[in-house]
Amino acid sequence: MTEIVREKPVKFSLPRRIKRLGELAYNLWWVWHPEVQRLFKEIDALLWEQTYHNPIVFLRDVDRARLNAATNDRYFLDKYDRILREFDRYMNEKDTWFNDQYPDLKDELMAYFSFEFGLHESLMVYAGGLGILSGDHLKESSDLGIPLVAVGFVYTYGYFSQRITEDGWQEAHNVPIDFDAMPLIRLLDENGEPIKIAIELPGRKVHARIYELDVGRVKLYLLHTNIPENDPNDRQLTDRLYISDLELRISQEILLGMGGVRALRALGYQPTAWHMNEGHSAFLTLERALEYVRKGMSFDEASAIIKKTNIFTTHTPVPAGNDEFPLWLIDKYFAQTWAELGLTRDEFIEMAKIKQSWGGDAFSMPILALKLSEFRNGVSELHGKVAREMWNFLWPEKEAEDVPIGHITNGIHTETWLARRIGILFSRYLGADWADHLDEAELWAQIENIPDDELWRVRRHLKRKLILNIIDRGREKWKSNQIHPVQTIASGVLMDPYALTIGFARRFATYKRANLIFRDYDRLLRIVTNARMPVQFIFAGKAHPADEPGKQMIQDVYRAVKDARFGGRLAFLEDYDMNIARYLVQGVDVWLNTPRRPREASGTSGMKAALNGVLNFSVLDGWWREGYNGRNGWAIGEDLDLEAEPEAQDEADARSFYDTLENEIVPLYYEQRSADNLPAEWIARIKENIRTLAGTFSMRRMVTEYMTRLYEPAIHNGIEERNGDEG
Ligand SMILES: *Cc1c(COP(=O)(O)O)cnc(C)c1O
């Protein structure tokens, strides 16, 4: 094992008294500790905004005089000292949930693979929900003390920056990631050379460098191929997320799966069990099998062993979301591998074969993962059921309900998504240590302790903050002199901080039906422009650059947003990301989701909203089908027929949407006011919503479930295998 040198590319020149700010900048722990963000903000609030909340750029660029002033500010120094004590305590804590629950497993290790990680807006290596889930999973694993290392990519370009043209067409701009501006730690060997791994692709070797990202106590390793050792084609391998070119894509997935295993080995890790978050990393099964075959085992023996320690989570019932490769690519890229595994071509392809609608065959990543994992799950109750039906053909002897795919419903990392001010209410009324109990029902029962007026004051504050941020962004765009005036209106500068505000933000995939609310345009117009009880809608979201129908859907929405008859009460926010998501899920009154059932495997943005006292108004799909209880938000449509014709479903859901909005939601918000002008019923719903949803759909609940139901048994299998090996 070589000695690994960890090198941070930026050396800050900070006053000695506060020099550990540099350390905080290189561990993403600060992302879910708002008090650290406040510390940066106190040094220079404007620069903190201008650097897009990136502490590395911030500390690099901040005026020395401001740093010196901070070192003379007793209150600042008190806070600084308190935060560093807390950071040290966190990093060295022995008394974690994991150590308490699993003292025997403290030397074991979980490996977690994902294509994308959504950790913070300044780290553009995520596209949407899947990435946010991976990022939240790492943060919670760190909080719980789960021994886990993760593997992914750092891309040359961030997931694109979105601009909307005057006629509503999405333009995708590539933004190169400035590696030195990221908290990426370089890993060097004892000679000061970057640590690299290589994979064999047809006729060549592709090298990848490994960067480390510290997420609290968890380490995330990111592979990157844009390095001089590679030829120009291979340097593009990690250019960007969700490349459509199939040959680049398969190479990318070989790099993640097979290269990822090699990367962990190169760094000296021997994980006991392996978690594939979605099928992109399924080639890791082949690399793991090869490790045993190279020691002299047959493929059958090897696959029986690795299966017991593989975990696969499937995330989508939408066919386009499930990676498949044409067989000619498999021939080109895997002839060597199947020979080495001792398999024939047919045997190899048979492992992951899927019939295409045109009659031919393809190689399916989820099938590979399903077949070579003993632990398999979907991400909500309904999605589990749909997945069992969808993959029933792999277990033809079984009834659908007996197909061995379970479910663990997604969750969100509470402290990442919680508004600071709501957090203060929790601390005051649920107890200063509320975060230690956040998956316990008794904690949330105390939500009643929060006085209505205090809760409402914070809700109003958060909405004002959102609207002011929208207006600021609109003003900046307007000043840039590059947009048509009507686009300034469309960006939300006419928004009213006191009107009932509904948010809709997520990827623009067509099944999410962002345009559903425009089906009866005139009825929507009447509801929105009601002079006594106005309603406003804020949209945001990107379509995949190759998804033409998705882009058309943005255009449909944008056309309505620009329609003067709506009076500027509709807005479309460009460039949806984690920062905008935070403003929205904390600031709006109602969170809308209108997927076509059962395509929304889980959805998580509604959970973020619920945590902050924003009421969900959604189709009973994914998580909301489990979360809705009749009193904690509203349902669109009913929990009935999954087989309904899309057109009939759209019509029924749209009607349900208008009726509920007009007859229940709007009056509840505006009319049912108590003597002190508080919407008492609305506030009661907010409390019911937090009480029933905040803990249940937390990442704490989710990760502890992964731990007890999947990780622990897989780890035990791994220990058994290892002991058998020694014996
Ligand atoms: C939470 C989140 C998502 C996922 O939202 P869904 O409702 O699950 O589709 C996507 N993008 C960003 C930026 C998010 O924060």
PDB file of C-alpha atoms and ligand atoms in Angstrom, residues 126-129 132 417 505-506 512 576-578 581 600 603-606 608, ligand 1:
ATOM      1  CA  TYR A 126     -25.801  16.579 -10.379  1.00  0.00           C
ATOM      2  CA  ALA A 127     -28.813  16.884 -12.670  1.00  0.00           C
ATOM      3  CA  GLY A 128     -31.838  16.281 -10.491  1.00  0.00           C
ATOM      4  CA  GLY A 129     -33.580  14.039  -8.013  1.00  0.00           C
ATOM      5  CA  ILE A 132     -29.926  14.983  -4.625  1.00  0.00           C
ATOM      6  CA  TRP A 417     -33.376  21.493   3.299  1.00  0.00           C
ATOM      7  CA  ALA A 505     -40.121  22.860  -9.907  1.00  0.00           C
ATOM      8  CA  ARG A 506     -38.487  19.693 -11.127  1.00  0.00           C
ATOM      9  CA  LYS A 512     -44.422  15.191 -14.977  1.00  0.00           C
ATOM     10  CA  TYR A 576     -33.195  25.452 -11.509  1.00  0.00           C
ATOM     11  CA  ASP A 577     -30.628  24.185  -9.045  1.00  0.00           C
ATOM     12  CA  MET A 578     -30.269  23.427  -5.347  1.00  0.00           C
ATOM     13  CA  ALA A 581     -34.877  24.705  -4.886  1.00  0.00           C
ATOM     14  CA  GLU A 600     -43.015   9.283 -10.313  1.00  0.00           C
ATOM     15  CA  GLY A 603     -40.235  12.333  -5.832  1.00  0.00           C
ATOM     16  CA  THR A 604     -38.482  14.206  -3.055  1.00  0.00           C
ATOM     17  CA  SER A 605     -39.048  17.925  -3.554  1.00  0.00           C
ATOM     18  CA  GLY A 606     -42.469  17.659  -1.907  1.00  0.00           C
ATOM     19  CA  LYS A 608     -38.498  19.266   1.340  1.00  0.00           C
TER      20      LYS A 608
HETATM   21  C1  LIG B   1     -35.133  17.900  -4.866  1.00  0.00           C
HETATM   22  C2  LIG B   1     -34.661  18.323  -6.186  1.00  0.00           C
HETATM   23  C3  LIG B   1     -35.044  17.609  -7.337  1.00  0.00           C
HETATM   24  C4  LIG B   1     -35.972  16.426  -7.277  1.00  0.00           C
HETATM   25  O1  LIG B   1     -37.303  16.864  -7.301  1.00  0.00           O
HETATM   26  P1  LIG B   1     -38.498  15.848  -7.598  1.00  0.00           P
HETATM   27  O2  LIG B   1     -39.679  16.470  -7.027  1.00  0.00           O
HETATM   28  O3  LIG B   1     -38.140  14.576  -6.900  1.00  0.00           O
HETATM   29  O4  LIG B   1     -38.566  15.679  -9.051  1.00  0.00           O
HETATM   30  C5  LIG B   1     -34.562  18.036  -8.555  1.00  0.00           C
HETATM   31  N1  LIG B   1     -33.744  19.095  -8.662  1.00  0.00           N
HETATM   32  C6  LIG B   1     -33.355  19.802  -7.583  1.00  0.00           C
HETATM   33  C7  LIG B   1     -32.443  20.961  -7.773  1.00  0.00           C
HETATM   34  C8  LIG B   1     -33.796  19.442  -6.319  1.00  0.00           C
HETATM   35  O5  LIG B   1     -33.403  20.132  -5.245  1.00  0.00           O
END
